[in-house]
Coordinates of C-alpha atoms and ligand atoms in Angstrom, one line a residue:
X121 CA 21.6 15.4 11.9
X122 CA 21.6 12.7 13.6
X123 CA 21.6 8.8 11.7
X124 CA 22.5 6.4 13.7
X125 CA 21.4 4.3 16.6
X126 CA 18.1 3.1 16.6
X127 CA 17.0 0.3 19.2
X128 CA 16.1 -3.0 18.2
X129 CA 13.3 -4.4 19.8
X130 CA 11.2 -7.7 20.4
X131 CA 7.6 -7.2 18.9
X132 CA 4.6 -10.0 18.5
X133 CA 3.5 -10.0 15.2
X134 CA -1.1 -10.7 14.6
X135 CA -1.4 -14.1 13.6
X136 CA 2.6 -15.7 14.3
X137 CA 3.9 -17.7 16.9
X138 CA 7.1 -16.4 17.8
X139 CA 8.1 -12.7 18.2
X140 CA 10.9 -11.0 16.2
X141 CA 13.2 -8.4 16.2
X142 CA 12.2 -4.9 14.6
X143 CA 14.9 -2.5 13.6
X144 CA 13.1 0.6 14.4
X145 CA 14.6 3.1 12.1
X146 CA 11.1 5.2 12.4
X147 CA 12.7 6.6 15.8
X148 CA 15.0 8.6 13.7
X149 CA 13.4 11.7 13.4
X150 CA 9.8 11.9 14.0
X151 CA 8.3 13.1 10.1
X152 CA 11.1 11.8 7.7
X153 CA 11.3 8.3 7.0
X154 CA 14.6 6.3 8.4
X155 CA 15.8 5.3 5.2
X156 CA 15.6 8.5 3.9
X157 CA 17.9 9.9 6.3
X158 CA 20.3 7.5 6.4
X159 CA 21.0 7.8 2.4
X160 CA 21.0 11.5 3.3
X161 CA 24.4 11.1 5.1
X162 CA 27.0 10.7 3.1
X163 CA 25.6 13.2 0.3
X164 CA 25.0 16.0 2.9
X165 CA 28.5 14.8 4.2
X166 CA 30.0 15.4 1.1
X167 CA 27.7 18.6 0.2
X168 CA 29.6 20.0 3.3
X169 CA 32.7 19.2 2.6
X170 CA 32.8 20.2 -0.9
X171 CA 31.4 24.7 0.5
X172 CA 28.2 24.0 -0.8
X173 CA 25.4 25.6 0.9
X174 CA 22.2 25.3 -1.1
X175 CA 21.0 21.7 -2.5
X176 CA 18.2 20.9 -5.1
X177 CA 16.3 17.4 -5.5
X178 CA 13.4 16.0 -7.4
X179 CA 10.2 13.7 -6.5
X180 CA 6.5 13.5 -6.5
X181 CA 4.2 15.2 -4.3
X182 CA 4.2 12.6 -2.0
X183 CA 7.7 11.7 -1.5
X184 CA 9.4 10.8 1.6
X185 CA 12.8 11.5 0.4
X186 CA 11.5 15.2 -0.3
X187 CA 10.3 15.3 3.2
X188 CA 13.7 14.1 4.7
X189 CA 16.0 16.8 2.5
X190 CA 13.6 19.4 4.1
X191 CA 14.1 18.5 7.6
X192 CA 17.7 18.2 7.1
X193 CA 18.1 21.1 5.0
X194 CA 16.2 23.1 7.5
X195 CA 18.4 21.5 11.0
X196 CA 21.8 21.9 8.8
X197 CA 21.2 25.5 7.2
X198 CA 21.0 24.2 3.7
X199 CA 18.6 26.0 1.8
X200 CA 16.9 23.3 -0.2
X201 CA 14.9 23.3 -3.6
X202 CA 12.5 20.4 -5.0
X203 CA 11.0 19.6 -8.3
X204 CA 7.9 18.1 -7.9
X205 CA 6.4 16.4 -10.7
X206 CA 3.0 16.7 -11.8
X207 CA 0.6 20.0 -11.6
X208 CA -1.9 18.3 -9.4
X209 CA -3.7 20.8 -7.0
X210 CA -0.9 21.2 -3.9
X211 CA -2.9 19.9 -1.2
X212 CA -0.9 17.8 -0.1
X213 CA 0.0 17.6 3.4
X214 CA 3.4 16.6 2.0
X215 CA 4.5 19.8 0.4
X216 CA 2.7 21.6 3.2
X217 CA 5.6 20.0 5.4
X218 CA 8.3 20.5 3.1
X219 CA 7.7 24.5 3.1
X220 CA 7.3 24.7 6.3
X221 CA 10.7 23.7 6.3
X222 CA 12.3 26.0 4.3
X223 CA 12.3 24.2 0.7
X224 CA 11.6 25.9 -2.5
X225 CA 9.1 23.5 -4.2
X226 CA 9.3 24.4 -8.1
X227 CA 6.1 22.3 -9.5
X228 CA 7.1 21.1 -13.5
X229 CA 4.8 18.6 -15.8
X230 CA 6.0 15.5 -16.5
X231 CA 7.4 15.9 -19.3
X232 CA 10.0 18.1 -18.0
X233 CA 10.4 16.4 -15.1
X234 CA 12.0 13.2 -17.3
X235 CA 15.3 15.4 -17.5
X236 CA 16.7 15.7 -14.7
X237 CA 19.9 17.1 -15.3
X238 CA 18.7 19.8 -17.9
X239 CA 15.4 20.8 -15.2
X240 CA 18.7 21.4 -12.7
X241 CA 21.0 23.0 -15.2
X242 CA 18.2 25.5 -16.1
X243 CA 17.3 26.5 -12.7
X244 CA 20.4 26.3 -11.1
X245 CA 24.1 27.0 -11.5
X246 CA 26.2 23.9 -10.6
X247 CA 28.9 25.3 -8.6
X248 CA 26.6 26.6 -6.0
X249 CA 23.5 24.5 -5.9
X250 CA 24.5 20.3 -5.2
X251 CA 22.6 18.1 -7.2
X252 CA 20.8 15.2 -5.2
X253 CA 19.0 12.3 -7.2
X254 CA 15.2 11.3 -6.6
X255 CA 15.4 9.1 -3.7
X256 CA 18.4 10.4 -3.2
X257 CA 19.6 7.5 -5.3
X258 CA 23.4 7.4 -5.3
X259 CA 26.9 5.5 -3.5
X260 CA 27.0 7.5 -0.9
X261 CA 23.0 6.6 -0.1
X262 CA 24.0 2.9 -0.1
X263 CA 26.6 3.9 2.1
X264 CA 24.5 5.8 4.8
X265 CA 22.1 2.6 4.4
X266 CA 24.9 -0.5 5.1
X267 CA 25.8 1.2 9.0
X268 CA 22.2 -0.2 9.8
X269 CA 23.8 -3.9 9.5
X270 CA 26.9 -2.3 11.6
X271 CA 24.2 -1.6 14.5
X272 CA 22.0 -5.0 14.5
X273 CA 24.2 -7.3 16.7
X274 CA 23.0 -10.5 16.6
X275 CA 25.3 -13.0 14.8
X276 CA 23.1 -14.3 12.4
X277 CA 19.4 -13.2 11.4
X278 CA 17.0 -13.5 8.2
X279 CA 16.3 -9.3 7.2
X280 CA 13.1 -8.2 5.8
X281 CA 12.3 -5.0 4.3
X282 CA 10.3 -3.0 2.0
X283 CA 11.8 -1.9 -1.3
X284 CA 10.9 0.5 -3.9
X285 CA 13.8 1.7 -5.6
X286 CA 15.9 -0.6 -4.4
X287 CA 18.4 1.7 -3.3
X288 CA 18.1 0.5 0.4
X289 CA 18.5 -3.3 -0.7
X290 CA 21.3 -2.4 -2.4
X291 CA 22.3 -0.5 0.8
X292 CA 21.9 -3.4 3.6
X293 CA 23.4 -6.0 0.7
X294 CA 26.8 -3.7 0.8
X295 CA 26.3 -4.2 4.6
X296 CA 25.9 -7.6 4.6
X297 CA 28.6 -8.1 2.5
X298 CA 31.3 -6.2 4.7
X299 CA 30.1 -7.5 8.1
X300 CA 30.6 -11.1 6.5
X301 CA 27.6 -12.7 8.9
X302 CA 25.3 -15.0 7.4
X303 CA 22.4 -12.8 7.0
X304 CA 19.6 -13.4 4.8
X305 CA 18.2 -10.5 2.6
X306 CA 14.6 -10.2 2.0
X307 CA 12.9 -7.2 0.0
X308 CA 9.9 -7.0 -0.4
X309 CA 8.6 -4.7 -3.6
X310 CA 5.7 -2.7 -2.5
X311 CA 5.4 -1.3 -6.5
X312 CA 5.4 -3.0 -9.4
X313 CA 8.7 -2.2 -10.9
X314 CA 9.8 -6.0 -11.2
X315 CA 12.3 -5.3 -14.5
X316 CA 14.0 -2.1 -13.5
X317 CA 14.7 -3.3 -9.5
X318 CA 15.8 -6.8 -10.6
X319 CA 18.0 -5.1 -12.7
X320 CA 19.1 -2.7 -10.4
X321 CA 20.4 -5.3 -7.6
X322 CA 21.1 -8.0 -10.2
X323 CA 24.7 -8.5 -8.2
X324 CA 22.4 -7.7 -4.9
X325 CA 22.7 -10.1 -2.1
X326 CA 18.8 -9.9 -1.8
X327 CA 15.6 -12.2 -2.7
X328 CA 13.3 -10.2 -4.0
X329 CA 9.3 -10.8 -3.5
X330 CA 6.9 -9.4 -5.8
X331 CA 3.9 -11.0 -4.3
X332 CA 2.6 -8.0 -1.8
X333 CA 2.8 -5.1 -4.3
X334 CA -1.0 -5.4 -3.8
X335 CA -1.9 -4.4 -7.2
X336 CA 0.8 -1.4 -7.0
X337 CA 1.9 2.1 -5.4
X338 CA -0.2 3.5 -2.4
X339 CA -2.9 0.9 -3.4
X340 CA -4.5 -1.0 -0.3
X341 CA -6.9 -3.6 0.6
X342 CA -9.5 -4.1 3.4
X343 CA -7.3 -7.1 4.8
X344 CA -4.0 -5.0 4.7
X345 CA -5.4 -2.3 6.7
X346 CA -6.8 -4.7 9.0
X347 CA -3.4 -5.5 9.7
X348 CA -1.8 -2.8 10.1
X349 CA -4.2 -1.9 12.6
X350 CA -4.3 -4.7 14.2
X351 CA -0.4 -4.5 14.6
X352 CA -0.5 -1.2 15.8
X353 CA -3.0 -1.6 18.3
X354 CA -1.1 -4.5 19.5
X355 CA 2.2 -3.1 19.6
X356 CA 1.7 0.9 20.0
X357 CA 4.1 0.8 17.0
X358 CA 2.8 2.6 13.7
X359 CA 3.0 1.6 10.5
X360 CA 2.2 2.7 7.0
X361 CA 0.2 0.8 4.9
X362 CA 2.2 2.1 1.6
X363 CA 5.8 0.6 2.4
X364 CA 6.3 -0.8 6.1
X365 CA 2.9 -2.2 6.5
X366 CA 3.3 -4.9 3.0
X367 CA 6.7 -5.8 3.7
X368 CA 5.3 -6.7 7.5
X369 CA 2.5 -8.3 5.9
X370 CA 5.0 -10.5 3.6
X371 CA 7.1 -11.2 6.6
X372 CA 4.0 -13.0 8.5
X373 CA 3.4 -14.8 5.1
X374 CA 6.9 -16.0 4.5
X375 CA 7.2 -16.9 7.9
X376 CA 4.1 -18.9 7.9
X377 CA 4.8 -20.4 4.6
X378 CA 8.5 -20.9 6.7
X379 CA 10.5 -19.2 4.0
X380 CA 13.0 -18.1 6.3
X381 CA 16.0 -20.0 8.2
X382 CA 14.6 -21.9 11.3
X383 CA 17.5 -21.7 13.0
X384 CA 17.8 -17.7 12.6
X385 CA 16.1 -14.9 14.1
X386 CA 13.7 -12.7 12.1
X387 CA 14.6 -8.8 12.0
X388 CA 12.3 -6.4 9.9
X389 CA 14.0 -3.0 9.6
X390 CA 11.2 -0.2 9.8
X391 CA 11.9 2.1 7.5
X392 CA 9.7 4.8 8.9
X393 CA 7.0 6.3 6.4
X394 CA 4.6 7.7 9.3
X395 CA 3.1 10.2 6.4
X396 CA 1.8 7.7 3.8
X397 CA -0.6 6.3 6.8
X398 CA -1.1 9.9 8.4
X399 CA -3.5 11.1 5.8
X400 CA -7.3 12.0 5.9
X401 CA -7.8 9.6 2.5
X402 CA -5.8 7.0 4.6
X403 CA -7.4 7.3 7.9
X404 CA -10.8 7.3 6.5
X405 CA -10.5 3.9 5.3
X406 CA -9.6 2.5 8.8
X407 CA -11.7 0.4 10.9
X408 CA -11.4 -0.6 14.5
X409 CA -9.7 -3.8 15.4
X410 CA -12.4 -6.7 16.1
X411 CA -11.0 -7.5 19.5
Ligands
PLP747 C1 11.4 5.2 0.2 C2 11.0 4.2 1.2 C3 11.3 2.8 1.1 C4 11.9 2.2 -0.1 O1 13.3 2.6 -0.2 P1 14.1 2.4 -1.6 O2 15.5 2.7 -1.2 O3 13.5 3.3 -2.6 O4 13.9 0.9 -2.0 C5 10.9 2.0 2.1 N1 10.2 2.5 3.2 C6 9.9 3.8 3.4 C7 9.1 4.2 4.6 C8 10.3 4.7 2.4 O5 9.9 6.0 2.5

């Protein structure tokens, strides 16, 4: 399982003058997002360490982080399980994936799903089955997410991202933190969750924007699209329109509205996500670029 080393690169962002660096995390493994595998580390690190051979993890039928256990279950020989909330007809392409891959989906209603810990301890026995958060929410995930700061070398740089948890803020603020460069933190909420993640990184080095949730979770907009697309047909690098694609979007804002540092470069860290855009119901709504 490979998490670390992904280039940096110089990209042109649709409708800003100068270019800036993108972190491009996506390169990580071509399904599961980079994020995702990065707080993977450290838990499948210590999974390993402690004879475990069988994990089980939670999240909704279209969750990245269930994609990435998957894959890394299935390169690792871990036989993985997933609760997957909600008893919505299973077409998703997600779950499809995750199979494939070897991991036991267990659908449960919502109700059930609230309780983690007793779903687990009725399905599972504790000393052979390793327990792994939704998200993968934990220490050892901010861990696995701080070496990104460890590979960006430039000496000083404003970093924008997209948040949702806030477990990768948290993450890249721990980073930040250690390496002692003046960085500055930007993450960008792409749901509207404005109590619990303030709370969450309340001793976060991070500003926090809540202006590009557009209207919430997976919800998108004509002009959003737009960008995206125009982005990717500029730059043959794909975005989603569900996490990477709003906190790029915020970035060209910010910068516009010159939110960040002059004097510092602008890195956005792409977190990956390729499945949230690769949809029918996404691709349907996109339109050519105009030029
Ligand atoms: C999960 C995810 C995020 C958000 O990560 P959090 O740690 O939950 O804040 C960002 N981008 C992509 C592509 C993701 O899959």
């Amino acid at each position: 399982m490979q998490t670390f080393g992904s280039p940096l690169e110089k990209v042109q962002l649709p409708g800003c003058d100068a270019p800036i660096f993108m972190k491009r995390d996506d390169l990580l493994h071509p399904i599961a997002s980079g994020n995702k595998w990065r707080k993977l580390k450290y838990l499948i690190e210590d999974l390993r360490e402690q004879g475990f051979q069988e994990l089980a993890t939670f999240g909704g039928a279209y969750s990245n982080h269930m994609i990435a256990t998957a894959c890394a279950g299935a390169s690792l020989g871990i036989k993985t399980h997933c609760f997957v909330r909600g008893h919505e007809p299973m077409d998703s392409h997600y779950l499809g994936l995750a199979k494939m891959h070897g991991m036991n989906i267990i659908q449960v209603n919502r109700t059930d799903y609230k309780d983690k810990q007793g779903l687990f301890d009725a399905h599972f026995d504790a000393a052979k089955v390793y327990f792994v958060d939704e998200g993968g929410k934990s220490e050892k995930a901010w861990r696995g997410v701080s070496e990104i700061i460890n590979e960006i070398e430039l000496p000083a740089y404003s970093l924008v991202h997209a948040s949702a948890t806030g477990t990768t803020a948290k993450g890249l603020s721990l980073g930040i933190e250690r390496s002692g460069k003046p960085i500055d933190l930007h993450s960008v909420a792409v749901l509207k969750n404005k109590e619990e993640q303030e709370a969450y990184l309340l001793n976060a080095m991070t500003t926090l924007h809540f202006n590009y949730t557009f209207d919430g979770y997976a919800k998108t907009t004509a002009e959003l699209l737009d960008f995206c697309t125009e982005f990717t047909s500029n730059t043959g690098i794909l975005i989603d329109p569900i996490y990477t694609g709003k906190a790029l979007f915020a970035l060209r804002d910010l910068r516009n509205a010159e939110a960040f540092d002059p004097k510092k470069p602008v890195v956005f860290l792409h977190t990956g996500g390729m499945l949230g855009v690769l949809s029918k119901s996404m691709m349907d709504k996109i339109v050519p670029p105009k030029n």
